[in-house]
Amino acid sequence: MPYPTQPTASHFINGKYVEDTAGAEIPVIYPATGEQIAVVHEATPAIIELAITSARAAQKAWAAMSGTERGRILRRAADMIRERNHDLSVLETYDTGKPMSETLYVDATSGADALEYFGGLAGSLTGEHIQLGEDWVYTRREPLGLCVGIGAWNYPTQIACWKAAPALACGNAMVFKPSETTPLCALKVAEILHEAGLPAGLYNVIQGTGAVGAPLVTDPRVDKVSLTGSVPTGRKVYAAAAASIKHVTMELGGKSPLIIFDDASLEDAVGGAILANFYSSGQVCSNGTRVFVQKGIKEAFLKRLHERLQTVVMGDPLDEATNFGPMVSERQMNIVQGYIEKGQAEGARLVCGGKRVGTEGFYLEPTVFAEVTDTMTIAREEIFGPVMSVFDFDTEEEVITRANDTEFGLSAGVFTADLTRGHRVIAQMEAGSCFINSYNDAPVEAPFGGSKQSGVGRENSKAAINHYSQLKSVYVRMGAVDAPF
Ligand code: NAD
């Protein structure tokens, strides 16, 4: 294999790499060339069992350690990830096709941020004391037990770390199943966590499709499920987890609005729209793919956007000059092409892009549609590719109603020079992660997650602690018990 830090087997369980070739083969395809670069084997029932029993066996002793000790291991892993950032970024590029100009700065590094942040918090997780006259109540913040993480393919290192860090900080064990499309990066996260001192069994990675995810979700020994994926998968996983009242975090899809008022800085608004649609070739859940532009600046906006898109550098993702990579898979490329055809068939105006580039790899041009109307398919469904839809609007009141007219509620953004209006509009957006004069920032210190059908729960920030721990309250009576009979 051509990349430097290759995992040595399909699964990582109980502190070591484990193989079971009885599992179906899952080819790993490099999206820039279409070549097969590795193969992993889907977890068999024996592998699933080993992962669950190893995690359960390790969790109690981990929870009994002090938070400071747990945190020290996570922070050491964060340092190791930063030291190995270059090789991990190359692996992320092979796994996903995202260019090194992105992976060097946002993937392993944001994973390290999460491990550092939650490692730092681990020592200060406490309950509280509630005085009730002479009696009192104290609360204990306890781990949930065994958490299952299930990942999407767009940010495999980041997703693995965003789930591992708060889960482990709170004293849980985890079994993580990466997306079958990008199985490699999470294995390196597991390897580094254990090299940093994580006791065996606390973070296990097993491979497979939804057929491996499903039995993890229903297993009675699992206490929590955290999924990053699409809304249709979220519906299935949420329902399956509900059968045994498991805790859930659902980080799902979106069709987020980005509203640009005519007083906005044109250059910043165009930059924001580019970040909101074309980073990672558009494969970002929080993307602002419905760009509402106030009529006064619409033509200027489209002209400048078109100019700036001419400077895109599409090509070899391993070349750091490249800033636009391929779709993650042939399947995803075909899905996106289908939406582009639908946009044209339903009467949207294709401003630029729309075509596949070359025959090697899964490259699509950055694509912009204008005069999109609210009922078109490209206005309503998540495309998850480099396709921006531009809508016209007249008034603030109108755009708020139209922006909220969706089943999704992950993100929303507004560009305006009038900050009062910026806050007023964002306050009315039905979305969990919002931006004023910016787009797609996701620092670990800020809660991240969706409202409406885009999700339940929050990742990152202190809010994530509530989703990986539970409170036990203990009433302590100091005097005699006064019973009625
Ligand atoms: P997907 O829903 O197809 O798959 C997500 C994961 O769920 C995969 O690991 C898959 O194997 C697993 N899975 C599928 N069926 C399952 C089942 N029945 N039981 C258990 N697990 C099952 O999503 P995808 O195509 O991998 O990723 C793209 C989607 O993820 C987009 O909708 C995107 O918006 C979303 N996403 C959301 C966030 C977020 O934080 N909100 C982040 C990244 C991606």
Short mmCIF file of C-alpha atoms and ligand atoms in Angstrom, two decimals:
data_model
loop_
_atom_site.label_atom_id
_atom_site.label_comp_id
_atom_site.label_asym_id
_atom_site.label_seq_id
_atom_site.Cartn_x
_atom_site.Cartn_y
_atom_site.Cartn_z
CA MET A 1 0.00 0.00 0.00
CA PRO A 2 1.33 3.45 -0.86
CA TYR A 3 0.58 5.34 2.34
CA PRO A 4 2.90 5.52 5.33
CA THR A 5 0.81 4.64 8.36
CA GLN A 6 -1.23 1.67 7.32
CA PRO A 7 -3.31 -0.26 9.84
CA THR A 8 -2.18 -3.87 9.99
CA ALA A 9 -5.56 -5.63 10.29
CA SER A 10 -9.28 -4.96 9.89
CA HIS A 11 -10.26 -4.52 13.52
CA PHE A 12 -8.72 -3.16 16.71
CA ILE A 13 -10.05 -4.95 19.77
CA ASN A 14 -8.84 -5.28 23.36
CA GLY A 15 -5.71 -3.23 22.70
CA LYS A 16 -4.52 -4.95 19.50
CA TYR A 17 -5.15 -5.48 15.82
CA VAL A 18 -7.39 -8.45 15.11
CA GLU A 19 -8.20 -10.15 11.80
CA ASP A 20 -10.99 -12.52 10.86
CA THR A 21 -10.93 -13.30 7.16
CA ALA A 22 -14.24 -15.11 7.45
CA GLY A 23 -15.90 -11.69 7.21
CA ALA A 24 -16.91 -10.40 3.76
CA GLU A 25 -14.26 -8.34 1.98
CA ILE A 26 -14.75 -4.58 1.88
CA PRO A 27 -12.49 -2.95 -0.72
CA VAL A 28 -10.96 0.42 0.15
CA ILE A 29 -10.90 2.63 -2.93
CA TYR A 30 -8.72 5.73 -3.37
CA PRO A 31 -11.25 8.24 -4.72
CA ALA A 32 -8.68 10.20 -6.74
CA THR A 33 -7.86 7.25 -8.99
CA GLY A 34 -10.50 4.61 -8.37
CA GLU A 35 -7.75 2.16 -7.44
CA GLN A 36 -8.18 -0.36 -4.66
CA ILE A 37 -5.61 0.46 -1.97
CA ALA A 38 -6.59 -1.95 0.78
CA VAL A 39 -9.18 -4.45 1.83
CA VAL A 40 -10.80 -4.94 5.23
CA HIS A 41 -13.08 -7.71 6.39
CA GLU A 42 -16.54 -7.11 7.74
CA ALA A 43 -16.89 -8.05 11.41
CA THR A 44 -18.27 -11.54 11.94
CA PRO A 45 -20.56 -12.27 14.92
CA ALA A 46 -17.44 -13.55 16.75
CA ILE A 47 -15.65 -10.21 16.21
CA ILE A 48 -18.70 -8.24 17.37
CA GLU A 49 -18.89 -10.42 20.48
CA LEU A 50 -15.19 -9.99 21.21
CA ALA A 51 -15.47 -6.21 20.92
CA ILE A 52 -18.49 -5.99 23.21
CA THR A 53 -17.14 -8.33 25.88
CA SER A 54 -13.69 -6.64 25.84
CA ALA A 55 -15.27 -3.23 26.26
CA ARG A 56 -17.58 -4.35 29.05
CA ALA A 57 -14.71 -6.03 30.89
CA ALA A 58 -12.50 -2.95 30.77
CA GLN A 59 -15.04 -0.24 31.56
CA LYS A 60 -15.49 -0.54 35.34
CA ALA A 61 -11.79 -0.20 36.19
CA TRP A 62 -11.52 2.77 33.80
CA ALA A 63 -14.48 4.47 35.48
CA ALA A 64 -12.85 3.88 38.88
CA MET A 65 -9.72 5.81 37.88
CA SER A 66 -9.63 9.50 38.71
CA GLY A 67 -10.72 11.86 35.98
CA THR A 68 -7.28 13.46 36.01
CA GLU A 69 -5.63 10.11 35.25
CA ARG A 70 -8.08 9.41 32.43
CA GLY A 71 -7.59 12.89 31.06
CA ARG A 72 -3.80 12.58 31.08
CA ILE A 73 -4.03 9.61 28.68
CA LEU A 74 -6.37 11.48 26.33
CA ARG A 75 -4.08 14.53 26.32
CA ARG A 76 -1.07 12.33 25.62
CA ALA A 77 -2.94 10.83 22.66
CA ALA A 78 -3.71 14.37 21.45
CA ASP A 79 0.01 15.22 21.50
CA MET A 80 0.88 12.03 19.63
CA ILE A 81 -1.74 12.76 16.97
CA ARG A 82 -0.27 16.24 16.45
CA GLU A 83 3.25 14.81 16.19
CA ARG A 84 2.05 12.36 13.55
CA ASN A 85 -0.25 14.82 11.80
CA HIS A 86 1.44 14.56 8.44
CA ASP A 87 1.17 10.78 8.13
CA LEU A 88 -2.36 10.74 9.53
CA SER A 89 -3.33 13.42 7.01
CA VAL A 90 -1.95 11.32 4.16
CA LEU A 91 -4.02 8.38 5.41
CA GLU A 92 -7.13 10.59 5.67
CA THR A 93 -6.51 11.72 2.08
CA TYR A 94 -6.27 8.11 0.87
CA ASP A 95 -9.38 7.14 2.84
CA THR A 96 -11.56 10.05 1.69
CA GLY A 97 -9.91 11.72 -1.32
CA LYS A 98 -9.94 15.09 0.47
CA PRO A 99 -6.90 17.19 -0.49
CA MET A 100 -3.90 17.48 1.80
CA SER A 101 -4.51 21.25 1.85
CA GLU A 102 -7.54 20.34 4.01
CA THR A 103 -6.53 17.18 5.83
CA LEU A 104 -3.27 18.68 7.16
CA TYR A 105 -5.28 21.37 8.95
CA VAL A 106 -8.67 20.03 9.95
CA ASP A 107 -8.82 16.27 10.39
CA ALA A 108 -6.25 14.80 12.77
CA THR A 109 -5.83 18.27 14.27
CA SER A 110 -9.53 18.61 15.18
CA GLY A 111 -9.43 15.07 16.55
CA ALA A 112 -6.49 16.09 18.72
CA ASP A 113 -8.40 19.19 19.84
CA ALA A 114 -11.25 17.00 21.07
CA LEU A 115 -8.92 14.65 22.98
CA GLU A 116 -7.12 17.61 24.53
CA TYR A 117 -10.33 19.45 25.43
CA PHE A 118 -12.15 16.48 26.99
CA GLY A 119 -8.90 15.25 28.54
CA GLY A 120 -8.71 18.64 30.25
CA LEU A 121 -12.31 18.47 31.41
CA ALA A 122 -12.12 14.91 32.75
CA GLY A 123 -10.63 15.93 36.11
CA SER A 124 -13.34 18.47 36.81
CA LEU A 125 -16.43 16.35 36.19
CA THR A 126 -18.36 16.47 39.41
CA GLY A 127 -21.79 16.17 40.90
CA GLU A 128 -23.26 18.78 43.23
CA HIS A 129 -24.36 19.21 46.80
CA ILE A 130 -27.95 20.36 47.43
CA GLN A 131 -28.67 21.37 51.02
CA LEU A 132 -32.28 20.77 52.16
CA GLY A 133 -32.38 22.11 55.69
CA GLU A 134 -30.68 19.48 57.79
CA ASP A 135 -30.93 16.81 55.09
CA TRP A 136 -29.09 16.97 51.82
CA VAL A 137 -28.85 15.52 48.37
CA TYR A 138 -25.69 14.90 46.46
CA THR A 139 -25.39 13.96 42.83
CA ARG A 140 -22.81 11.69 41.28
CA ARG A 141 -21.90 12.10 37.61
CA GLU A 142 -21.56 8.53 36.43
CA PRO A 143 -20.61 7.03 33.06
CA LEU A 144 -23.26 5.34 30.93
CA GLY A 145 -21.20 2.18 30.46
CA LEU A 146 -20.68 0.86 26.92
CA CYS A 147 -21.19 3.38 24.13
CA VAL A 148 -21.40 2.46 20.46
CA GLY A 149 -20.18 5.00 17.91
CA ILE A 150 -21.15 4.73 14.24
CA GLY A 151 -19.46 7.04 11.75
CA ALA A 152 -20.08 8.66 8.37
CA TRP A 153 -17.40 8.76 5.67
CA ASN A 154 -16.67 12.44 5.29
CA TYR A 155 -14.49 13.03 8.40
CA PRO A 156 -13.37 9.58 9.57
CA THR A 157 -10.59 10.69 11.95
CA GLN A 158 -12.54 13.59 13.37
CA ILE A 159 -15.73 11.59 13.92
CA ALA A 160 -13.78 8.78 15.65
CA CYS A 161 -12.18 11.32 18.03
CA TRP A 162 -15.28 13.45 18.58
CA LYS A 163 -17.04 10.37 19.92
CA ALA A 164 -14.08 8.74 21.71
CA ALA A 165 -12.97 11.83 23.61
CA PRO A 166 -16.12 12.69 25.63
CA ALA A 167 -17.06 9.00 26.02
CA LEU A 168 -13.67 8.07 27.49
CA ALA A 169 -13.37 11.26 29.56
CA CYS A 170 -16.62 10.34 31.30
CA GLY A 171 -15.42 6.80 32.09
CA ASN A 172 -17.19 4.85 29.34
CA ALA A 173 -15.87 2.20 26.96
CA MET A 174 -16.60 2.41 23.23
CA VAL A 175 -17.09 0.13 20.26
CA PHE A 176 -16.75 2.26 17.12
CA LYS A 177 -17.84 1.22 13.65
CA PRO A 178 -16.51 3.51 10.95
CA SER A 179 -18.27 3.91 7.63
CA GLU A 180 -17.55 1.01 5.29
CA THR A 181 -16.47 3.61 2.71
CA THR A 182 -13.61 4.96 4.88
CA PRO A 183 -12.54 2.20 7.29
CA LEU A 184 -8.86 3.05 7.84
CA CYS A 185 -8.50 6.21 9.94
CA ALA A 186 -10.37 5.10 13.07
CA LEU A 187 -7.96 2.15 13.39
CA LYS A 188 -5.07 4.61 13.75
CA VAL A 189 -7.00 6.54 16.40
CA ALA A 190 -7.44 3.31 18.37
CA GLU A 191 -3.77 2.43 17.95
CA ILE A 192 -2.61 5.84 19.19
CA LEU A 193 -5.02 5.91 22.15
CA HIS A 194 -3.60 2.61 23.37
CA GLU A 195 -0.02 3.67 22.70
CA ALA A 196 -0.79 6.71 24.87
CA GLY A 197 -1.72 4.42 27.75
CA LEU A 198 -5.40 3.66 27.30
CA PRO A 199 -6.04 0.28 28.94
CA ALA A 200 -6.93 -2.51 26.50
CA GLY A 201 -10.59 -2.88 25.60
CA LEU A 202 -11.73 0.70 26.11
CA TYR A 203 -11.77 1.80 22.48
CA ASN A 204 -12.45 -0.91 19.92
CA VAL A 205 -12.90 -0.45 16.17
CA ILE A 206 -14.76 -3.01 14.10
CA GLN A 207 -15.56 -2.85 10.40
CA GLY A 208 -18.72 -3.36 8.47
CA THR A 209 -21.81 -2.01 6.79
CA GLY A 210 -25.15 -1.29 8.45
CA ALA A 211 -25.43 -5.06 8.90
CA VAL A 212 -22.74 -4.78 11.60
CA GLY A 213 -24.08 -1.50 12.98
CA ALA A 214 -27.59 -2.87 13.50
CA PRO A 215 -26.76 -5.67 16.01
CA LEU A 216 -24.57 -3.22 17.96
CA VAL A 217 -27.54 -0.87 18.31
CA THR A 218 -29.88 -3.56 19.62
CA ASP A 219 -27.41 -5.40 21.87
CA PRO A 220 -28.75 -5.26 25.45
CA ARG A 221 -25.21 -4.76 26.81
CA VAL A 222 -24.90 -1.44 24.97
CA ASP A 223 -26.00 1.65 26.90
CA LYS A 224 -25.68 4.41 24.31
CA VAL A 225 -25.52 4.87 20.56
CA SER A 226 -23.96 7.88 18.89
CA LEU A 227 -24.54 7.98 15.14
CA THR A 228 -23.17 10.36 12.54
CA GLY A 229 -25.02 9.68 9.31
CA SER A 230 -27.99 10.50 7.14
CA VAL A 231 -31.54 11.18 8.33
CA PRO A 232 -32.93 7.90 6.91
CA THR A 233 -30.27 5.90 8.79
CA GLY A 234 -30.89 8.05 11.87
CA ARG A 235 -34.58 7.15 11.84
CA LYS A 236 -33.74 3.42 11.79
CA VAL A 237 -31.02 3.59 14.43
CA TYR A 238 -33.04 5.87 16.74
CA ALA A 239 -36.04 3.51 16.53
CA ALA A 240 -33.88 0.42 17.14
CA ALA A 241 -32.19 2.06 20.14
CA ALA A 242 -35.58 3.07 21.55
CA ALA A 243 -36.61 -0.58 21.91
CA SER A 244 -34.35 -0.83 24.96
CA ILE A 245 -34.48 2.91 25.87
CA LYS A 246 -30.80 3.51 25.09
CA HIS A 247 -29.27 6.97 25.24
CA VAL A 248 -28.67 8.41 21.77
CA THR A 249 -26.81 11.16 20.01
CA MET A 250 -27.92 11.63 16.40
CA GLU A 251 -25.71 13.81 14.17
CA LEU A 252 -27.62 13.71 10.92
CA GLY A 253 -27.92 15.46 7.58
CA GLY A 254 -28.97 18.96 6.61
CA LYS A 255 -30.14 21.33 3.91
CA SER A 256 -29.06 24.49 5.62
CA PRO A 257 -29.86 28.07 4.61
CA LEU A 258 -27.24 30.78 4.15
CA ILE A 259 -28.86 34.22 3.95
CA ILE A 260 -27.01 37.09 2.31
CA PHE A 261 -28.44 40.59 2.74
CA ASP A 262 -27.57 43.29 0.23
CA ASP A 263 -25.59 45.30 2.81
CA ALA A 264 -23.13 42.41 3.36
CA SER A 265 -19.50 42.63 2.31
CA LEU A 266 -19.68 41.00 -1.12
CA GLU A 267 -16.23 39.47 -0.85
CA ASP A 268 -16.94 37.93 2.58
CA ALA A 269 -20.37 36.69 1.50
CA VAL A 270 -18.92 35.00 -1.57
CA GLY A 271 -16.12 33.52 0.58
CA GLY A 272 -18.69 32.30 3.09
CA ALA A 273 -20.80 30.72 0.36
CA ILE A 274 -17.72 28.95 -1.03
CA LEU A 275 -16.84 27.59 2.44
CA ALA A 276 -20.49 26.61 2.90
CA ASN A 277 -20.65 24.60 -0.33
CA PHE A 278 -17.31 23.51 -1.73
CA TYR A 279 -15.05 22.62 1.19
CA SER A 280 -14.40 18.84 1.16
CA SER A 281 -16.02 18.91 -2.30
CA GLY A 282 -19.33 19.72 -0.64
CA GLN A 283 -19.39 16.61 1.54
CA VAL A 284 -20.06 18.43 4.82
CA CYS A 285 -23.25 17.89 6.83
CA SER A 286 -23.60 21.50 7.96
CA ASN A 287 -23.19 23.01 4.49
CA GLY A 288 -25.29 26.04 3.64
CA THR A 289 -26.51 24.69 0.31
CA ARG A 290 -29.56 26.94 0.06
CA VAL A 291 -28.00 30.35 -0.52
CA PHE A 292 -30.66 33.09 -0.30
CA VAL A 293 -29.33 36.30 -1.89
CA GLN A 294 -31.24 39.57 -1.57
CA LYS A 295 -32.19 40.81 -5.03
CA GLY A 296 -30.08 44.01 -4.86
CA ILE A 297 -26.77 42.14 -4.92
CA LYS A 298 -27.75 38.94 -6.68
CA GLU A 299 -26.05 39.64 -10.01
CA ALA A 300 -22.90 41.02 -8.37
CA PHE A 301 -22.81 37.98 -6.08
CA LEU A 302 -23.13 35.49 -8.95
CA LYS A 303 -20.52 37.32 -11.04
CA ARG A 304 -17.95 37.37 -8.23
CA LEU A 305 -18.72 33.78 -7.23
CA HIS A 306 -18.19 32.66 -10.81
CA GLU A 307 -14.87 34.54 -10.99
CA ARG A 308 -13.58 33.02 -7.76
CA LEU A 309 -14.62 29.51 -8.80
CA GLN A 310 -12.37 29.82 -11.85
CA THR A 311 -9.40 29.74 -9.44
CA VAL A 312 -10.27 26.31 -8.02
CA VAL A 313 -7.29 23.95 -8.18
CA MET A 314 -8.67 20.49 -8.84
CA GLY A 315 -6.28 17.58 -9.09
CA ASP A 316 -4.04 15.23 -7.17
CA PRO A 317 -5.15 15.46 -3.52
CA LEU A 318 -1.61 14.64 -2.36
CA ASP A 319 -0.33 17.83 -4.02
CA GLU A 320 -0.68 20.56 -1.42
CA ALA A 321 -1.55 23.09 -4.14
CA THR A 322 -4.78 21.19 -4.84
CA ASN A 323 -7.77 22.67 -3.03
CA PHE A 324 -10.64 20.65 -4.51
CA GLY A 325 -10.70 16.85 -4.48
CA PRO A 326 -12.96 14.08 -5.78
CA MET A 327 -16.22 12.70 -4.41
CA VAL A 328 -15.60 9.96 -1.85
CA SER A 329 -16.91 7.18 -4.10
CA GLU A 330 -18.31 6.41 -7.52
CA ARG A 331 -21.68 5.88 -5.88
CA GLN A 332 -21.66 9.34 -4.30
CA MET A 333 -20.53 10.88 -7.60
CA ASN A 334 -23.47 9.23 -9.37
CA ILE A 335 -25.93 10.42 -6.72
CA VAL A 336 -24.72 14.00 -7.08
CA GLN A 337 -24.80 13.84 -10.88
CA GLY A 338 -28.40 12.64 -10.63
CA TYR A 339 -29.28 15.76 -8.62
CA ILE A 340 -27.51 18.02 -11.13
CA GLU A 341 -29.61 16.49 -13.93
CA LYS A 342 -32.77 16.96 -11.85
CA GLY A 343 -31.90 20.61 -11.22
CA GLN A 344 -31.63 21.24 -14.95
CA ALA A 345 -34.75 19.21 -15.77
CA GLU A 346 -36.79 21.14 -13.18
CA GLY A 347 -35.74 24.50 -14.66
CA ALA A 348 -32.94 25.87 -12.46
CA ARG A 349 -30.31 27.91 -14.34
CA LEU A 350 -26.88 26.26 -14.36
CA VAL A 351 -24.42 29.11 -13.73
CA CYS A 352 -21.28 26.99 -13.80
CA GLY A 353 -20.00 23.45 -13.37
CA GLY A 354 -22.26 20.43 -13.63
CA LYS A 355 -19.89 17.98 -15.26
CA ARG A 356 -17.65 15.11 -14.30
CA VAL A 357 -13.95 15.87 -14.76
CA GLY A 358 -11.80 13.18 -16.38
CA THR A 359 -12.50 9.48 -16.28
CA GLU A 360 -10.05 8.53 -13.54
CA GLY A 361 -11.28 9.05 -10.01
CA PHE A 362 -14.58 10.61 -8.99
CA TYR A 363 -14.18 14.33 -9.72
CA LEU A 364 -17.11 16.69 -10.25
CA GLU A 365 -16.93 20.39 -11.04
CA PRO A 366 -18.09 22.87 -8.40
CA THR A 367 -21.63 23.55 -9.53
CA VAL A 368 -23.88 26.59 -9.04
CA PHE A 369 -27.57 26.82 -9.86
CA ALA A 370 -29.43 30.16 -9.83
CA GLU A 371 -33.15 30.97 -9.92
CA VAL A 372 -33.81 27.90 -7.83
CA THR A 373 -37.33 27.79 -6.43
CA ASP A 374 -38.34 26.41 -3.04
CA THR A 375 -40.14 23.33 -4.36
CA MET A 376 -37.43 21.99 -6.67
CA THR A 377 -35.82 18.70 -5.67
CA ILE A 378 -32.37 20.33 -5.37
CA ALA A 379 -33.92 22.83 -2.94
CA ARG A 380 -35.41 20.19 -0.66
CA GLU A 381 -33.11 17.15 -0.51
CA GLU A 382 -29.61 16.84 0.89
CA ILE A 383 -27.25 16.37 -2.09
CA PHE A 384 -23.94 15.99 -0.19
CA GLY A 385 -21.76 17.17 -3.04
CA PRO A 386 -20.47 20.42 -4.60
CA VAL A 387 -23.82 21.83 -5.67
CA MET A 388 -24.90 25.31 -4.55
CA SER A 389 -28.44 26.50 -5.08
CA VAL A 390 -28.99 30.27 -5.19
CA PHE A 391 -32.43 31.68 -4.40
CA ASP A 392 -33.65 35.29 -4.71
CA PHE A 393 -35.45 37.09 -1.90
CA ASP A 394 -36.86 40.55 -1.12
CA THR A 395 -37.55 40.93 2.60
CA GLU A 396 -36.20 39.70 5.94
CA GLU A 397 -39.60 38.35 6.98
CA GLU A 398 -39.98 36.39 3.75
CA VAL A 399 -36.52 34.84 3.87
CA ILE A 400 -36.89 33.69 7.49
CA THR A 401 -40.07 31.77 6.62
CA ARG A 402 -38.52 30.24 3.50
CA ALA A 403 -35.23 29.36 5.23
CA ASN A 404 -37.11 27.45 7.94
CA ASP A 405 -39.36 25.60 5.49
CA THR A 406 -37.45 22.31 5.70
CA GLU A 407 -37.51 19.11 7.76
CA PHE A 408 -33.81 19.63 8.51
CA GLY A 409 -32.34 21.95 11.15
CA LEU A 410 -28.60 21.44 11.34
CA SER A 411 -27.14 24.85 10.51
CA ALA A 412 -27.94 28.36 9.30
CA GLY A 413 -25.89 31.41 8.43
CA VAL A 414 -26.41 35.09 7.77
CA PHE A 415 -24.19 37.71 6.16
CA THR A 416 -25.09 41.36 6.87
CA ALA A 417 -23.37 44.55 7.95
CA ASP A 418 -26.29 45.19 10.33
CA LEU A 419 -25.37 43.13 13.39
CA THR A 420 -28.71 43.79 15.08
CA ARG A 421 -30.39 42.19 12.10
CA GLY A 422 -27.84 39.37 12.12
CA HIS A 423 -28.72 38.40 15.68
CA ARG A 424 -32.46 38.91 15.08
CA VAL A 425 -32.45 36.62 12.05
CA ILE A 426 -30.29 33.92 13.64
CA ALA A 427 -32.55 33.89 16.72
CA GLN A 428 -35.42 32.88 14.42
CA MET A 429 -33.52 30.15 12.55
CA GLU A 430 -34.69 26.63 13.42
CA ALA A 431 -31.17 25.19 13.48
CA GLY A 432 -28.61 24.02 16.00
CA SER A 433 -25.27 25.35 14.70
CA CYS A 434 -25.43 28.91 13.36
CA PHE A 435 -23.06 31.53 11.96
CA ILE A 436 -23.07 35.33 11.61
CA ASN A 437 -20.73 36.66 8.90
CA SER A 438 -18.96 33.29 8.82
CA TYR A 439 -19.69 29.70 7.88
CA ASN A 440 -18.80 26.15 8.96
CA ASP A 441 -16.51 26.90 11.91
CA ALA A 442 -16.69 23.99 14.38
CA PRO A 443 -14.33 24.62 17.32
CA VAL A 444 -14.39 21.94 20.00
CA GLU A 445 -15.36 24.56 22.60
CA ALA A 446 -18.75 25.15 20.90
CA PRO A 447 -21.70 22.73 20.96
CA PHE A 448 -22.34 21.12 17.58
CA GLY A 449 -25.56 19.42 16.51
CA GLY A 450 -28.92 19.77 14.88
CA SER A 451 -32.52 20.52 15.64
CA LYS A 452 -35.64 19.15 13.89
CA GLN A 453 -34.76 16.02 11.90
CA SER A 454 -31.04 16.88 11.79
CA GLY A 455 -30.46 15.35 15.15
CA VAL A 456 -30.67 14.86 18.87
CA GLY A 457 -27.98 15.77 21.39
CA ARG A 458 -24.78 17.77 20.96
CA GLU A 459 -21.16 16.90 20.28
CA ASN A 460 -18.18 18.97 21.49
CA SER A 461 -18.16 21.53 24.34
CA LYS A 462 -19.26 20.90 27.91
CA ALA A 463 -22.70 20.00 26.51
CA ALA A 464 -21.33 16.66 25.24
CA ILE A 465 -20.60 15.61 28.83
CA ASN A 466 -24.35 15.46 29.46
CA HIS A 467 -24.70 13.01 26.59
CA TYR A 468 -21.99 10.61 27.82
CA SER A 469 -22.78 10.59 31.54
CA GLN A 470 -25.80 10.41 33.80
CA LEU A 471 -26.60 11.86 37.19
CA LYS A 472 -27.41 9.75 40.20
CA SER A 473 -29.00 11.71 43.01
CA VAL A 474 -28.62 10.51 46.57
CA TYR A 475 -30.92 11.79 49.36
CA VAL A 476 -29.27 11.72 52.79
CA ARG A 477 -31.53 11.99 55.84
CA MET A 478 -29.81 13.25 58.97
CA GLY A 479 -32.69 12.73 61.46
CA ALA A 480 -35.34 10.16 62.30
CA VAL A 481 -37.56 8.64 59.59
CA ASP A 482 -41.16 9.85 59.95
CA ALA A 483 -43.30 7.02 58.46
CA PRO A 484 -47.16 7.14 58.44
CA PHE A 485 -47.56 3.74 60.08
P1 NAD B 1 -25.23 6.73 6.16
O1 NAD B 1 -26.44 7.15 6.92
O2 NAD B 1 -25.40 6.00 4.90
O3 NAD B 1 -24.29 5.81 7.08
C1 NAD B 1 -23.80 6.27 8.33
C2 NAD B 1 -23.30 5.09 9.13
O4 NAD B 1 -24.41 4.30 9.57
C3 NAD B 1 -22.39 4.13 8.35
O5 NAD B 1 -21.33 3.73 9.20
C4 NAD B 1 -23.31 2.97 8.05
O6 NAD B 1 -22.63 1.75 7.86
C5 NAD B 1 -24.17 2.93 9.28
N1 NAD B 1 -25.48 2.28 9.15
C6 NAD B 1 -26.27 2.22 8.05
N2 NAD B 1 -27.41 1.56 8.33
C7 NAD B 1 -27.35 1.21 9.63
C8 NAD B 1 -28.23 0.51 10.52
N3 NAD B 1 -29.42 0.05 10.11
N4 NAD B 1 -27.85 0.33 11.79
C9 NAD B 1 -26.66 0.82 12.23
N5 NAD B 1 -25.78 1.47 11.44
C10 NAD B 1 -26.13 1.67 10.16
O7 NAD B 1 -24.39 8.07 5.97
P2 NAD B 1 -23.10 8.31 5.09
O8 NAD B 1 -23.51 8.25 3.65
O9 NAD B 1 -22.00 7.45 5.58
O10 NAD B 1 -22.72 9.82 5.48
C11 NAD B 1 -23.33 10.93 4.92
C12 NAD B 1 -24.43 11.44 5.80
O11 NAD B 1 -23.92 11.72 7.10
C13 NAD B 1 -25.01 12.75 5.30
O12 NAD B 1 -26.40 12.73 5.44
C14 NAD B 1 -24.41 13.78 6.23
O13 NAD B 1 -25.16 14.96 6.35
C15 NAD B 1 -24.33 13.02 7.50
N6 NAD B 1 -23.34 13.61 8.41
C16 NAD B 1 -23.76 14.27 9.53
C17 NAD B 1 -22.84 14.88 10.38
C18 NAD B 1 -23.28 15.61 11.61
O14 NAD B 1 -22.45 15.82 12.51
N7 NAD B 1 -24.52 16.05 11.74
C19 NAD B 1 -21.48 14.80 10.09
C20 NAD B 1 -21.08 14.11 8.95
C21 NAD B 1 -22.02 13.52 8.11
#
